[in-house]
mmCIF file of C-alpha atoms in Angstrom:
data_model
loop_
_atom_site.group_PDB
_atom_site.id
_atom_site.type_symbol
_atom_site.label_atom_id
_atom_site.label_comp_id
_atom_site.label_asym_id
_atom_site.label_seq_id
_atom_site.Cartn_x
_atom_site.Cartn_y
_atom_site.Cartn_z
ATOM 1 C CA UNK A 1 0.274 0.108 -0.056
ATOM 2 C CA UNK A 2 2.815 2.685 -1.260
ATOM 3 C CA UNK A 3 5.270 1.250 1.524
ATOM 4 C CA UNK A 4 8.186 -0.196 0.265
ATOM 5 C CA UNK A 5 10.626 -2.339 2.325
ATOM 6 C CA UNK A 6 14.387 -2.698 1.878
ATOM 7 C CA UNK A 7 15.178 -4.995 4.970
ATOM 8 C CA UNK A 8 14.375 -7.954 6.414
ATOM 9 C CA UNK A 9 13.728 -6.654 9.744
ATOM 10 C CA UNK A 10 10.614 -8.070 11.433
ATOM 11 C CA UNK A 11 9.966 -4.436 12.807
ATOM 12 C CA UNK A 12 9.364 -3.329 9.335
ATOM 13 C CA UNK A 13 6.754 -5.868 8.406
ATOM 14 C CA UNK A 14 3.416 -5.028 7.523
ATOM 15 C CA UNK A 15 1.939 -7.005 10.468
ATOM 16 C CA UNK A 16 4.370 -4.854 12.893
ATOM 17 C CA UNK A 17 3.270 -1.586 11.823
ATOM 18 C CA UNK A 18 -0.528 -2.553 12.539
ATOM 19 C CA UNK A 19 0.696 -3.888 15.739
ATOM 20 C CA UNK A 20 2.246 -0.595 16.715
ATOM 21 C CA UNK A 21 -1.003 1.177 15.715
ATOM 22 C CA UNK A 22 -2.981 -0.888 18.211
ATOM 23 C CA UNK A 23 -0.547 -0.574 21.080
ATOM 24 C CA UNK A 24 -0.758 3.364 20.657
ATOM 25 C CA UNK A 25 -4.382 3.124 20.792
ATOM 26 C CA UNK A 26 -4.617 1.135 23.651
ATOM 27 C CA UNK A 27 -2.028 3.006 25.480
ATOM 28 C CA UNK A 28 -3.748 6.278 24.640
ATOM 29 C CA UNK A 29 -1.500 7.875 22.572
ATOM 30 C CA UNK A 30 -4.013 7.703 19.713
ATOM 31 C CA UNK A 31 -7.512 8.747 21.479
ATOM 32 C CA UNK A 32 -10.608 8.293 19.699
ATOM 33 C CA UNK A 33 -13.547 8.878 22.194
ATOM 34 C CA UNK A 34 -16.752 7.012 21.507
ATOM 35 C CA UNK A 35 -19.136 9.262 19.334
ATOM 36 C CA UNK A 36 -22.394 9.843 20.978
ATOM 37 C CA UNK A 37 -25.188 8.097 19.167
ATOM 38 C CA UNK A 38 -28.251 10.568 18.793
ATOM 39 C CA UNK A 39 -32.108 9.656 19.203
ATOM 40 C CA UNK A 40 -32.307 9.949 15.050
ATOM 41 C CA UNK A 41 -29.804 7.359 14.328
ATOM 42 C CA UNK A 42 -31.536 5.105 16.987
ATOM 43 C CA UNK A 43 -35.031 5.469 15.627
ATOM 44 C CA UNK A 44 -33.910 5.009 12.027
ATOM 45 C CA UNK A 45 -32.135 1.770 13.401
ATOM 46 C CA UNK A 46 -35.320 0.461 14.624
ATOM 47 C CA UNK A 47 -36.952 1.062 11.250
ATOM 48 C CA UNK A 48 -34.508 -1.396 9.854
ATOM 49 C CA UNK A 49 -34.993 -3.708 12.731
ATOM 50 C CA UNK A 50 -38.863 -4.028 12.204
ATOM 51 C CA UNK A 51 -38.247 -4.447 8.424
ATOM 52 C CA UNK A 52 -35.829 -7.411 9.080
ATOM 53 C CA UNK A 53 -38.261 -8.792 11.863
ATOM 54 C CA UNK A 54 -41.119 -9.088 9.199
ATOM 55 C CA UNK A 55 -38.409 -10.376 6.524
ATOM 56 C CA UNK A 56 -37.120 -13.341 8.465
ATOM 57 C CA UNK A 57 -40.974 -14.836 8.865
ATOM 58 C CA UNK A 58 -40.538 -18.065 10.707
ATOM 59 C CA UNK A 59 -36.847 -18.322 10.880
ATOM 60 C CA UNK A 60 -36.258 -17.825 14.532
ATOM 61 C CA UNK A 61 -32.512 -18.092 14.694
ATOM 62 C CA UNK A 62 -32.282 -14.983 12.449
ATOM 63 C CA UNK A 63 -35.224 -13.086 14.161
ATOM 64 C CA UNK A 64 -33.270 -13.786 17.549
ATOM 65 C CA UNK A 65 -30.575 -11.633 16.121
ATOM 66 C CA UNK A 66 -32.541 -8.949 15.093
ATOM 67 C CA UNK A 67 -34.323 -8.683 18.708
ATOM 68 C CA UNK A 68 -30.523 -9.091 20.299
ATOM 69 C CA UNK A 69 -29.574 -6.035 18.266
ATOM 70 C CA UNK A 70 -32.539 -4.282 19.335
ATOM 71 C CA UNK A 71 -31.854 -4.968 23.158
ATOM 72 C CA UNK A 72 -28.192 -3.556 22.522
ATOM 73 C CA UNK A 73 -30.031 0.023 21.512
ATOM 74 C CA UNK A 74 -32.440 -0.613 24.285
ATOM 75 C CA UNK A 75 -30.011 -1.321 27.145
ATOM 76 C CA UNK A 76 -27.644 1.340 25.757
ATOM 77 C CA UNK A 77 -29.593 4.022 24.952
ATOM 78 C CA UNK A 78 -32.933 3.550 26.977
ATOM 79 C CA UNK A 79 -31.423 2.103 29.879
ATOM 80 C CA UNK A 80 -28.186 4.119 29.408
ATOM 81 C CA UNK A 81 -25.977 0.979 30.226
ATOM 82 C CA UNK A 82 -22.378 0.704 29.833
ATOM 83 C CA UNK A 83 -20.969 -1.358 27.332
ATOM 84 C CA UNK A 84 -19.539 -3.695 29.933
ATOM 85 C CA UNK A 85 -22.868 -3.867 31.836
ATOM 86 C CA UNK A 86 -25.131 -4.857 28.735
ATOM 87 C CA UNK A 87 -23.615 -8.636 28.666
ATOM 88 C CA UNK A 88 -24.904 -8.951 32.411
ATOM 89 C CA UNK A 89 -28.661 -9.031 31.312
ATOM 90 C CA UNK A 90 -30.069 -12.191 32.699
ATOM 91 C CA UNK A 91 -32.946 -13.933 30.460
ATOM 92 C CA UNK A 92 -34.315 -16.202 33.293
ATOM 93 C CA UNK A 93 -34.962 -13.237 35.624
ATOM 94 C CA UNK A 94 -36.203 -11.113 32.970
ATOM 95 C CA UNK A 95 -38.741 -14.154 32.172
ATOM 96 C CA UNK A 96 -39.527 -14.575 35.946
ATOM 97 C CA UNK A 97 -40.870 -11.068 36.755
ATOM 98 C CA UNK A 98 -42.310 -10.343 33.254
ATOM 99 C CA UNK A 99 -45.973 -10.816 33.814
ATOM 100 C CA UNK A 100 -45.634 -8.895 37.333
ATOM 101 C CA UNK A 101 -44.009 -6.150 35.966
ATOM 102 C CA UNK A 102 -46.131 -5.317 32.645
ATOM 103 C CA UNK A 103 -49.309 -5.966 34.669
ATOM 104 C CA UNK A 104 -48.350 -3.862 37.397
ATOM 105 C CA UNK A 105 -51.465 -1.844 38.563
ATOM 106 C CA UNK A 106 -50.344 1.312 38.727
ATOM 107 C CA UNK A 107 -46.694 1.417 37.231
ATOM 108 C CA UNK A 108 -46.549 -1.254 34.071
ATOM 109 C CA UNK A 109 -42.621 -1.455 33.203
ATOM 110 C CA UNK A 110 -40.116 -3.526 31.596
ATOM 111 C CA UNK A 111 -37.736 -5.494 33.577
ATOM 112 C CA UNK A 112 -34.508 -5.263 32.819
ATOM 113 C CA UNK A 113 -32.612 -7.619 34.859
ATOM 114 C CA UNK A 114 -28.749 -7.740 35.072
ATOM 115 C CA UNK A 115 -26.955 -10.193 37.022
ATOM 116 C CA UNK A 116 -23.289 -10.614 38.217
ATOM 117 C CA UNK A 117 -20.633 -8.925 39.954
ATOM 118 C CA UNK A 118 -20.823 -5.002 40.493
ATOM 119 C CA UNK A 119 -18.729 -2.319 41.611
ATOM 120 C CA UNK A 120 -19.193 -1.506 45.505
ATOM 121 C CA UNK A 121 -20.954 -4.962 45.962
ATOM 122 C CA UNK A 122 -19.988 -8.417 47.075
ATOM 123 C CA UNK A 123 -20.794 -11.484 45.427
ATOM 124 C CA UNK A 124 -23.309 -12.439 42.687
ATOM 125 C CA UNK A 125 -26.210 -9.628 42.758
ATOM 126 C CA UNK A 126 -29.125 -9.150 40.590
ATOM 127 C CA UNK A 127 -30.030 -5.535 39.838
ATOM 128 C CA UNK A 128 -33.405 -4.432 38.526
ATOM 129 C CA UNK A 129 -33.662 -1.561 36.067
ATOM 130 C CA UNK A 130 -37.346 -0.598 35.414
ATOM 131 C CA UNK A 131 -37.716 0.621 31.945
ATOM 132 C CA UNK A 132 -40.693 2.323 30.348
ATOM 133 C CA UNK A 133 -43.081 0.113 28.056
ATOM 134 C CA UNK A 134 -42.827 2.702 25.103
ATOM 135 C CA UNK A 135 -40.385 5.953 25.433
ATOM 136 C CA UNK A 136 -42.069 9.276 24.478
ATOM 137 C CA UNK A 137 -39.802 9.412 21.349
ATOM 138 C CA UNK A 138 -41.365 5.983 20.092
ATOM 139 C CA UNK A 139 -39.091 3.407 21.038
ATOM 140 C CA UNK A 140 -41.091 0.357 21.534
ATOM 141 C CA UNK A 141 -39.200 -1.141 24.433
ATOM 142 C CA UNK A 142 -41.878 -3.669 25.406
ATOM 143 C CA UNK A 143 -42.487 -4.919 22.316
ATOM 144 C CA UNK A 144 -38.836 -5.870 21.486
ATOM 145 C CA UNK A 145 -38.160 -7.426 24.943
ATOM 146 C CA UNK A 146 -41.435 -9.456 24.146
ATOM 147 C CA UNK A 147 -39.981 -10.265 20.810
ATOM 148 C CA UNK A 148 -36.514 -11.441 22.400
ATOM 149 C CA UNK A 149 -38.354 -13.803 25.068
ATOM 150 C CA UNK A 150 -40.774 -15.252 22.080
ATOM 151 C CA UNK A 151 -37.280 -15.897 19.842
ATOM 152 C CA UNK A 152 -35.805 -17.588 23.049
ATOM 153 C CA UNK A 153 -38.864 -19.736 23.735
ATOM 154 C CA UNK A 154 -39.225 -20.708 20.189
ATOM 155 C CA UNK A 155 -35.552 -22.022 20.144
ATOM 156 C CA UNK A 156 -35.995 -23.716 23.494
ATOM 157 C CA UNK A 157 -34.143 -21.348 25.633
ATOM 158 C CA UNK A 158 -35.338 -20.441 28.881
ATOM 159 C CA UNK A 159 -32.470 -18.929 31.140
ATOM 160 C CA UNK A 160 -28.680 -17.819 31.149
ATOM 161 C CA UNK A 161 -27.459 -14.435 29.659
ATOM 162 C CA UNK A 162 -29.404 -12.758 26.938
ATOM 163 C CA UNK A 163 -26.017 -12.094 24.923
ATOM 164 C CA UNK A 164 -24.519 -15.472 24.908
ATOM 165 C CA UNK A 165 -21.699 -17.189 23.203
ATOM 166 C CA UNK A 166 -21.964 -21.303 23.046
ATOM 167 C CA UNK A 167 -19.657 -24.067 21.705
ATOM 168 C CA UNK A 168 -20.431 -27.735 21.191
ATOM 169 C CA UNK A 169 -19.685 -29.341 24.421
ATOM 170 C CA UNK A 170 -18.824 -26.178 26.159
ATOM 171 C CA UNK A 171 -20.630 -24.238 28.755
ATOM 172 C CA UNK A 172 -22.739 -20.943 27.652
ATOM 173 C CA UNK A 173 -21.086 -17.824 28.658
ATOM 174 C CA UNK A 174 -21.786 -14.031 28.348
ATOM 175 C CA UNK A 175 -20.966 -12.549 25.125
ATOM 176 C CA UNK A 176 -18.113 -10.237 24.750
ATOM 177 C CA UNK A 177 -18.125 -6.476 23.915
ATOM 178 C CA UNK A 178 -16.600 -7.312 20.563
ATOM 179 C CA UNK A 179 -19.612 -9.650 19.697
ATOM 180 C CA UNK A 180 -22.135 -6.814 20.745
ATOM 181 C CA UNK A 181 -19.851 -4.372 18.598
ATOM 182 C CA UNK A 182 -20.473 -6.653 15.389
ATOM 183 C CA UNK A 183 -24.457 -6.091 16.093
ATOM 184 C CA UNK A 184 -24.135 -2.615 16.542
ATOM 185 C CA UNK A 185 -21.886 -1.534 13.797
ATOM 186 C CA UNK A 186 -23.598 -3.634 11.344
ATOM 187 C CA UNK A 187 -26.903 -1.623 11.925
ATOM 188 C CA UNK A 188 -25.481 1.662 12.288
ATOM 189 C CA UNK A 189 -23.649 1.205 8.435
ATOM 190 C CA UNK A 190 -27.021 0.011 6.986
ATOM 191 C CA UNK A 191 -28.475 3.149 8.261
ATOM 192 C CA UNK A 192 -25.605 5.381 7.063
ATOM 193 C CA UNK A 193 -26.053 3.741 3.423
ATOM 194 C CA UNK A 194 -29.905 4.219 3.389
ATOM 195 C CA UNK A 195 -29.866 7.473 5.152
ATOM 196 C CA UNK A 196 -26.742 9.425 4.842
ATOM 197 C CA UNK A 197 -28.339 12.582 6.204
ATOM 198 C CA UNK A 198 -28.854 10.847 9.348
ATOM 199 C CA UNK A 199 -25.448 9.368 9.615
ATOM 200 C CA UNK A 200 -22.911 11.143 7.430
ATOM 201 C CA UNK A 201 -20.843 9.118 5.412
ATOM 202 C CA UNK A 202 -17.570 10.917 6.690
ATOM 203 C CA UNK A 203 -18.419 8.913 10.153
ATOM 204 C CA UNK A 204 -16.115 5.875 10.396
ATOM 205 C CA UNK A 205 -18.660 3.541 12.285
ATOM 206 C CA UNK A 206 -16.045 0.835 13.358
ATOM 207 C CA UNK A 207 -13.754 3.552 14.581
ATOM 208 C CA UNK A 208 -15.671 6.327 15.847
ATOM 209 C CA UNK A 209 -18.652 4.185 17.689
ATOM 210 C CA UNK A 210 -19.011 1.438 20.089
ATOM 211 C CA UNK A 211 -21.298 -0.038 22.528
ATOM 212 C CA UNK A 212 -18.868 0.849 25.609
ATOM 213 C CA UNK A 213 -19.939 4.668 25.358
ATOM 214 C CA UNK A 214 -21.794 5.493 22.306
ATOM 215 C CA UNK A 215 -25.255 4.842 23.268
ATOM 216 C CA UNK A 216 -24.645 6.133 27.050
ATOM 217 C CA UNK A 217 -23.370 9.323 25.767
ATOM 218 C CA UNK A 218 -26.124 9.945 23.055
ATOM 219 C CA UNK A 219 -28.724 8.967 26.150
ATOM 220 C CA UNK A 220 -27.168 11.797 28.489
ATOM 221 C CA UNK A 221 -27.262 14.205 25.681
ATOM 222 C CA UNK A 222 -30.959 13.543 24.774
ATOM 223 C CA UNK A 223 -32.073 13.791 28.545
ATOM 224 C CA UNK A 224 -30.141 17.109 28.879
ATOM 225 C CA UNK A 225 -31.497 18.503 25.733
ATOM 226 C CA UNK A 226 -35.490 17.560 26.950
ATOM 227 C CA UNK A 227 -34.591 19.383 30.436
ATOM 228 C CA UNK A 228 -34.842 15.943 32.520
ATOM 229 C CA UNK A 229 -33.963 16.818 36.036
ATOM 230 C CA UNK A 230 -30.472 15.712 36.968
ATOM 231 C CA UNK A 231 -31.609 13.515 39.859
ATOM 232 C CA UNK A 232 -33.856 11.519 37.681
ATOM 233 C CA UNK A 233 -31.088 11.175 34.905
ATOM 234 C CA UNK A 234 -28.623 9.732 37.872
ATOM 235 C CA UNK A 235 -31.508 7.291 39.132
ATOM 236 C CA UNK A 236 -31.375 5.727 35.309
ATOM 237 C CA UNK A 237 -27.748 6.353 34.489
ATOM 238 C CA UNK A 238 -26.258 5.771 37.971
ATOM 239 C CA UNK A 239 -28.425 3.104 39.057
ATOM 240 C CA UNK A 240 -25.925 1.498 41.151
ATOM 241 C CA UNK A 241 -25.325 4.596 43.229
ATOM 242 C CA UNK A 242 -29.006 5.085 43.349
ATOM 243 C CA UNK A 243 -29.704 1.821 44.824
ATOM 244 C CA UNK A 244 -26.996 1.713 47.239
#
């Protein structure tokens, strides 16, 4: 790619140049903060996901992938979860408390339940993050969570992590952030291709966005623009501190 090598030294190889680029990025010399994902980008992503859900018909394997992608946006934007918290969603606990939550007599809500170890706590814990059934901006949180449960039920799965990786003969484990980024980047790139005015082509999706912080930052910005009181924002986005 325009570079000529006059030596056999391994430090001048194509691989080593990429290795050093990665080192500098991880050490912070090259700093690219996660770009905030705005509400319009989220809503247009859900337009594509709705189309995919209808298109796959009875193919529950593919419909599960669609629902999981929707859960990335629901958890990261509506729930303002950090990227490392998203894989902690617990399918069995969500199913257990689903009917009680969505049919609550005074405050029906969607029970987003996280399971695992959390900062400032000891041992394995369950954390409950109640979400609106439908946001004022039009995100159908209950619908997509229900679709997720339907897809897993159709595939005979009723417990364990929502985002999971399994291998033959090995125990099911939580997905890594990289697995979630694949879903996240895939739908954003489609939004960019179809609606370039919503997500400009100049945005390098894979380099500038990540589930680690992009959705949470967009959620914070949207709440601030709408004049949401600080204590309400912290009850949602700093839920661990709020519960303690």
